[in-house]
Coordinates of N, CA and C and ligand atoms in Angstrom, one line a residue:
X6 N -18.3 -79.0 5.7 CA -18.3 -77.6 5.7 C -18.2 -77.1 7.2
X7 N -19.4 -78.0 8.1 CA -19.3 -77.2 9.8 C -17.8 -76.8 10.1
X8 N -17.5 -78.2 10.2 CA -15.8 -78.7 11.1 C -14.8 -78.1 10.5
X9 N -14.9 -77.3 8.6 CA -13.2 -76.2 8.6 C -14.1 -75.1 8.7
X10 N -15.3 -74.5 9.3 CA -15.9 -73.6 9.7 C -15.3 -73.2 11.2
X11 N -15.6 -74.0 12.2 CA -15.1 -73.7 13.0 C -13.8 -74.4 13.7
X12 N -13.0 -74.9 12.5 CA -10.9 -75.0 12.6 C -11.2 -73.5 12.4
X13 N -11.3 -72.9 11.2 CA -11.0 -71.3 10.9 C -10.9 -70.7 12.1
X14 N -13.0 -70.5 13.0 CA -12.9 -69.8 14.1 C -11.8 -69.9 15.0
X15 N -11.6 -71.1 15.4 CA -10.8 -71.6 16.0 C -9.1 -70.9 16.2
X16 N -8.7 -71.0 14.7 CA -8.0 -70.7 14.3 C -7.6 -69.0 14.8
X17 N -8.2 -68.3 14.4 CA -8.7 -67.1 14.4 C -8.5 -66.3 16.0
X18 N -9.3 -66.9 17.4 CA -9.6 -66.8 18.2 C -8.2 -67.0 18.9
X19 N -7.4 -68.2 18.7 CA -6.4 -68.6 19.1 C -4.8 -67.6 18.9
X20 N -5.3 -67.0 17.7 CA -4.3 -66.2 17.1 C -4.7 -65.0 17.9
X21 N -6.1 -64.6 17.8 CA -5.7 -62.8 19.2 C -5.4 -62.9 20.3
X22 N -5.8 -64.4 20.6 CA -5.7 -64.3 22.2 C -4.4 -64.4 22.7
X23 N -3.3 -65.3 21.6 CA -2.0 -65.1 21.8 C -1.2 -63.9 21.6
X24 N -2.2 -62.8 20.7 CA -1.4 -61.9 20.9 C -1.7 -60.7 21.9
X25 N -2.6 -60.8 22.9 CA -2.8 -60.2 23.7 C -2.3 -60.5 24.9
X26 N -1.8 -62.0 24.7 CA -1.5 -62.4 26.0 C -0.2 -62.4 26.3
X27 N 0.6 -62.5 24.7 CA 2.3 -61.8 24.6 C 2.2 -60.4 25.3
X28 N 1.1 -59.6 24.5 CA 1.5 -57.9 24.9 C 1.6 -58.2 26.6
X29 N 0.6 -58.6 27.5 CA 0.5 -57.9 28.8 C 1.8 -58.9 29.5
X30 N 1.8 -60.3 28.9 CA 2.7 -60.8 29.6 C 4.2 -60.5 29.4
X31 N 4.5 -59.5 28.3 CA 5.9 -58.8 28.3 C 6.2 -58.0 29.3
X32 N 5.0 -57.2 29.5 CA 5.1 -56.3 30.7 C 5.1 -56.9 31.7
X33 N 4.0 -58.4 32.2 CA 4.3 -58.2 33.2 C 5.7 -59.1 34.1
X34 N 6.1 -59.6 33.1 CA 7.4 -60.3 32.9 C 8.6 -59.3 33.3
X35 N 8.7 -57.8 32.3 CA 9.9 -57.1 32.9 C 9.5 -56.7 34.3
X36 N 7.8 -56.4 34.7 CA 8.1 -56.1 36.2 C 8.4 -56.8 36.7
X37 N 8.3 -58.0 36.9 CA 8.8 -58.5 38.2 C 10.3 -59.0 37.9
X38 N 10.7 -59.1 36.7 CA 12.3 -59.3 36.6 C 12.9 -58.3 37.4
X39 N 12.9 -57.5 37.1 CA 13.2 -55.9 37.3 C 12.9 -55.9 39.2
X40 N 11.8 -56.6 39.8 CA 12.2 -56.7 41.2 C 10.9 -55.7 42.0
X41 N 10.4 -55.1 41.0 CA 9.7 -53.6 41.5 C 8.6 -54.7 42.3
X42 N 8.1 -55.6 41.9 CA 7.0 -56.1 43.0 C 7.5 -56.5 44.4
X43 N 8.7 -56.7 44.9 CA 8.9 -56.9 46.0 C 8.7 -55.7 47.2
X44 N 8.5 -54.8 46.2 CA 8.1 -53.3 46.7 C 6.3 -53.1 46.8
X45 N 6.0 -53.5 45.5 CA 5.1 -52.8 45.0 C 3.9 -53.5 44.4
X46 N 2.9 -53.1 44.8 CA 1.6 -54.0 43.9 C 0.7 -52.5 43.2
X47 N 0.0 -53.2 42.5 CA -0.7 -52.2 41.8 C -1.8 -51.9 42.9
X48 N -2.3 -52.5 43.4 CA -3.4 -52.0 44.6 C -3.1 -51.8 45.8
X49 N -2.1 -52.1 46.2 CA -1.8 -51.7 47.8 C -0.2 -51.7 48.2
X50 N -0.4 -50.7 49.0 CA 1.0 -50.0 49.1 C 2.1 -51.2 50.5
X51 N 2.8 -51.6 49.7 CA 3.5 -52.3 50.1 C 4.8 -51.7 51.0
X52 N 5.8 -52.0 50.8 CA 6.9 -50.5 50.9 C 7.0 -49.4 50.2
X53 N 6.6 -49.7 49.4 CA 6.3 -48.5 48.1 C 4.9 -48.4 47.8
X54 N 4.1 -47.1 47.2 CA 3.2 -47.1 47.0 C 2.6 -47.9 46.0
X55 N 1.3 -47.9 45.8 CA 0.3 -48.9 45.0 C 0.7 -48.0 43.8
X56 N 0.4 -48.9 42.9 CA 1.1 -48.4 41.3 C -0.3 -47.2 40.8
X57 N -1.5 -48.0 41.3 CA -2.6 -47.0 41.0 C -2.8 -46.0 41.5
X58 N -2.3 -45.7 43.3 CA -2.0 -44.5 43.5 C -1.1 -43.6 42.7
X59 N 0.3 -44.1 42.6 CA 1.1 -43.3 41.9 C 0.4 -43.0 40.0
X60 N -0.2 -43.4 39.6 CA -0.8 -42.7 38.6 C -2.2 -42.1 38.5
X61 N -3.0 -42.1 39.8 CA -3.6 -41.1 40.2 C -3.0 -39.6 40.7
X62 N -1.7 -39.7 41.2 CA -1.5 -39.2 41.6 C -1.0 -37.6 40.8
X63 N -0.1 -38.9 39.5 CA 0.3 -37.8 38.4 C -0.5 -38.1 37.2
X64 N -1.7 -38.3 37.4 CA -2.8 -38.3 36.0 C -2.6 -37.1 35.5
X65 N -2.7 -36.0 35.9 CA -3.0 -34.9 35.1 C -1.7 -34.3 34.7
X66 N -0.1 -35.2 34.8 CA 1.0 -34.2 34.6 C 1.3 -35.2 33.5
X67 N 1.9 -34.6 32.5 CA 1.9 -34.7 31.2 C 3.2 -35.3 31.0
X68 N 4.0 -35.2 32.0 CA 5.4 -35.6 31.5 C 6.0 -36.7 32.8
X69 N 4.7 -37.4 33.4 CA 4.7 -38.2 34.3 C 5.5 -39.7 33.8
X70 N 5.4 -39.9 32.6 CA 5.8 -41.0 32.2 C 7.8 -41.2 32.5
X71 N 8.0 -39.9 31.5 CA 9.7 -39.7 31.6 C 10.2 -39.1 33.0
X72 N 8.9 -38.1 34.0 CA 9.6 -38.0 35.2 C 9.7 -39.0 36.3
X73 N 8.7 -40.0 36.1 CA 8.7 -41.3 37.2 C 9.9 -42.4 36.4
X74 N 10.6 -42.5 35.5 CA 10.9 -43.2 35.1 C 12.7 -42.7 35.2
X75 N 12.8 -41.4 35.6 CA 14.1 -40.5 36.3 C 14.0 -41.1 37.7
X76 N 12.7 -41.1 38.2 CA 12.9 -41.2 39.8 C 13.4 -43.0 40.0
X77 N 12.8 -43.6 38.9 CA 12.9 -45.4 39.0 C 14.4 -45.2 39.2
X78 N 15.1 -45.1 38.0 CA 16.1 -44.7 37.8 C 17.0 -44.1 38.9
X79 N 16.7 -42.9 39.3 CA 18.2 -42.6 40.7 C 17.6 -43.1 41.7
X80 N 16.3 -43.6 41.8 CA 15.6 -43.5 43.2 C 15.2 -42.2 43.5
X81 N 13.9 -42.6 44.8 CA 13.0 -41.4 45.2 C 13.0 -41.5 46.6
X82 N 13.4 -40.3 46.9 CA 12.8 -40.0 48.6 C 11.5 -38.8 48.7
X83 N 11.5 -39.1 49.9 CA 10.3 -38.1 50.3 C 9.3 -37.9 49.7
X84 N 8.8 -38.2 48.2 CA 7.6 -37.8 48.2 C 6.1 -38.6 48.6
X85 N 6.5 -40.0 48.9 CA 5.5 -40.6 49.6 C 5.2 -40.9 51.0
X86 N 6.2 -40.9 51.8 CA 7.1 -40.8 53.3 C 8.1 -41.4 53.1
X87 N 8.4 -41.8 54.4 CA 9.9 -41.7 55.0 C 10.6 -43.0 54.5
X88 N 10.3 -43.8 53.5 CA 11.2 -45.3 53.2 C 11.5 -44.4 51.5
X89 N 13.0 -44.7 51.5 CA 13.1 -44.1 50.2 C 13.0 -45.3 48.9
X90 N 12.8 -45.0 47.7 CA 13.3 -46.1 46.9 C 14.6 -46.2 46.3
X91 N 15.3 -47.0 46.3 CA 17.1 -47.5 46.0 C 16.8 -47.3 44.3
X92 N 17.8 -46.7 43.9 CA 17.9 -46.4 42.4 C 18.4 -47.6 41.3
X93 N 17.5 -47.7 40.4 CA 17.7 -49.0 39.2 C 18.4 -48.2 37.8
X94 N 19.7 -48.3 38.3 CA 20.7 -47.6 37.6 C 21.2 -48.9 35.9
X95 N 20.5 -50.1 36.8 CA 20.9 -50.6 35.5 C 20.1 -51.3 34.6
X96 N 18.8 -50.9 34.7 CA 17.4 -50.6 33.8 C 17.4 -49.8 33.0
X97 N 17.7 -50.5 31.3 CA 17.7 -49.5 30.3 C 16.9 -48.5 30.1
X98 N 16.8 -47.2 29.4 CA 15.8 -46.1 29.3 C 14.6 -47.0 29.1
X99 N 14.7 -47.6 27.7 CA 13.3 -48.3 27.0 C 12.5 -48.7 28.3
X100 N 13.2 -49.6 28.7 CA 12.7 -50.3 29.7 C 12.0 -49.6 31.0
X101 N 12.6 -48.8 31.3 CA 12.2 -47.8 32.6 C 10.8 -46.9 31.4
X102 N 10.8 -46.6 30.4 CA 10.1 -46.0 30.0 C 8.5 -47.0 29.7
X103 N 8.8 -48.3 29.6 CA 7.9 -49.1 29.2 C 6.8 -49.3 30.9
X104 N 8.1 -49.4 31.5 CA 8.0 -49.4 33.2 C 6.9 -48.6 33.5
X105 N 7.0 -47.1 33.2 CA 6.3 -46.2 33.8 C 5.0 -46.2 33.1
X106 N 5.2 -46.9 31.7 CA 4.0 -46.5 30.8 C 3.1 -47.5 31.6
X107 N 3.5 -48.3 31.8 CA 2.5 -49.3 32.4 C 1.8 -48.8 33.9
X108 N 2.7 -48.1 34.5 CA 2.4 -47.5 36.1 C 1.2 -46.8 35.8
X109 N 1.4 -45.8 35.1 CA 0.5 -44.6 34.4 C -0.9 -45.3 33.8
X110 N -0.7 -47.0 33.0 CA -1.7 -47.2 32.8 C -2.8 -47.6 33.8
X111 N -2.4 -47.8 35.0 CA -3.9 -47.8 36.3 C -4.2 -46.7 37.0
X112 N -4.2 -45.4 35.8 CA -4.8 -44.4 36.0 C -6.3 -44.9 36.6
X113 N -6.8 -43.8 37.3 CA -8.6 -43.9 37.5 C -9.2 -43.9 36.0
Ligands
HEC6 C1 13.3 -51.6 47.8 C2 11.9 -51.3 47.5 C3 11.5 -50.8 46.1 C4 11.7 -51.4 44.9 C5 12.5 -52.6 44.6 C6 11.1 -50.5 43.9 N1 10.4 -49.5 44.5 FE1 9.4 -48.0 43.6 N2 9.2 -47.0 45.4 C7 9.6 -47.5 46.6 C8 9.3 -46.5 47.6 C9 9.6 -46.7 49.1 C10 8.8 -45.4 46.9 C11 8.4 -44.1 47.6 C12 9.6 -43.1 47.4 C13 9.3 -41.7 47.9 O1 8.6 -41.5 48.9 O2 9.8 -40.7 47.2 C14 8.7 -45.8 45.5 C15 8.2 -45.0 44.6 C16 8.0 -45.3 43.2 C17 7.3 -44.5 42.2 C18 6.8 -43.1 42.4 C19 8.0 -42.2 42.2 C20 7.6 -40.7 42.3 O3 8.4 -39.9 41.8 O4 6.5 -40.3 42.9 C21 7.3 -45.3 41.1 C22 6.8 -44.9 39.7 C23 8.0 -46.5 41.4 N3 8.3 -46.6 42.7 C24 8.1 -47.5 40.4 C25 9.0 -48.6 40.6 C26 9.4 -49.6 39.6 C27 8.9 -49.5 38.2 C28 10.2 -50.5 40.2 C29 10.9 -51.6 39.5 C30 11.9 -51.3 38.6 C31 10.3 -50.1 41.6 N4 9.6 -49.0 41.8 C32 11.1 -50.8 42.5 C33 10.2 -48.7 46.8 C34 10.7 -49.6 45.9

């Protein structure tokens, strides 16, 4: 009885933890395909700002997700200083949208 008691647990434990570890590792897979970390870290501003700044920054705007995901997309000057970002013209919407949702998630 012990030993298919804890195969089941076993069983069980193995199965969430794979699927939690699909979800974050998709994301964090397209980032760095996609290149954005040779810029960018989530805590400290590299050439580009820290991912958690930029969604402190637009926590409270509501349409932060689709307007940072325009700027991925043509590229951005000026609004963090003077290094602009080169535009990822050939990152699908989904993708740029998945992009941003993740930026946005190291809100404070
Ligand atoms: C060549 C370096 C470089 C790469 C590669 C890069 N970035 Fe940037 N990123 C920057 C710089 C520099 C800024 C600041 C631009 C400014 O001041 O407007 C920035 C700004 C941003 C912003 C804030 C834009 C805004 O409107 O405030 C977001 C979001 C962002 N990057 C996400 C990404 C993502 C996602 C990727 C990968 C697809 C990426 N970046 C790749 C350099 C880069």
């Amino acid at each position: 009885m012990k030993p298919r008691f804890l195969l089941a647990a076993l069983l069980v434990l193995s199965a969430t933890g794979q699927a939690f570890a699909q979800e974050s590792s998709d994301v964090a897979d397209l980032v760095k395909a996609s290149g954005c970390l040779s810029c960018h870290s989530v805590t400290e501003k590299i050439v580009g700002p820290a991912f958690k700044d930029v969604a402190a920054k637009y926590a409270n705007d509501a349409d932060a997700v689709s307007s940072l995901a325009q700027s991925v997309k043509n590229g951005s000057r000026g609004k963090w200083g003077r290094v602009p970002m080169p535009p990822h013209a050939s990152i699908s919407n989904e993708d740029l949208t998945t992009l941003t949702t993740w930026v946005m998630s190291h809100k404070p």
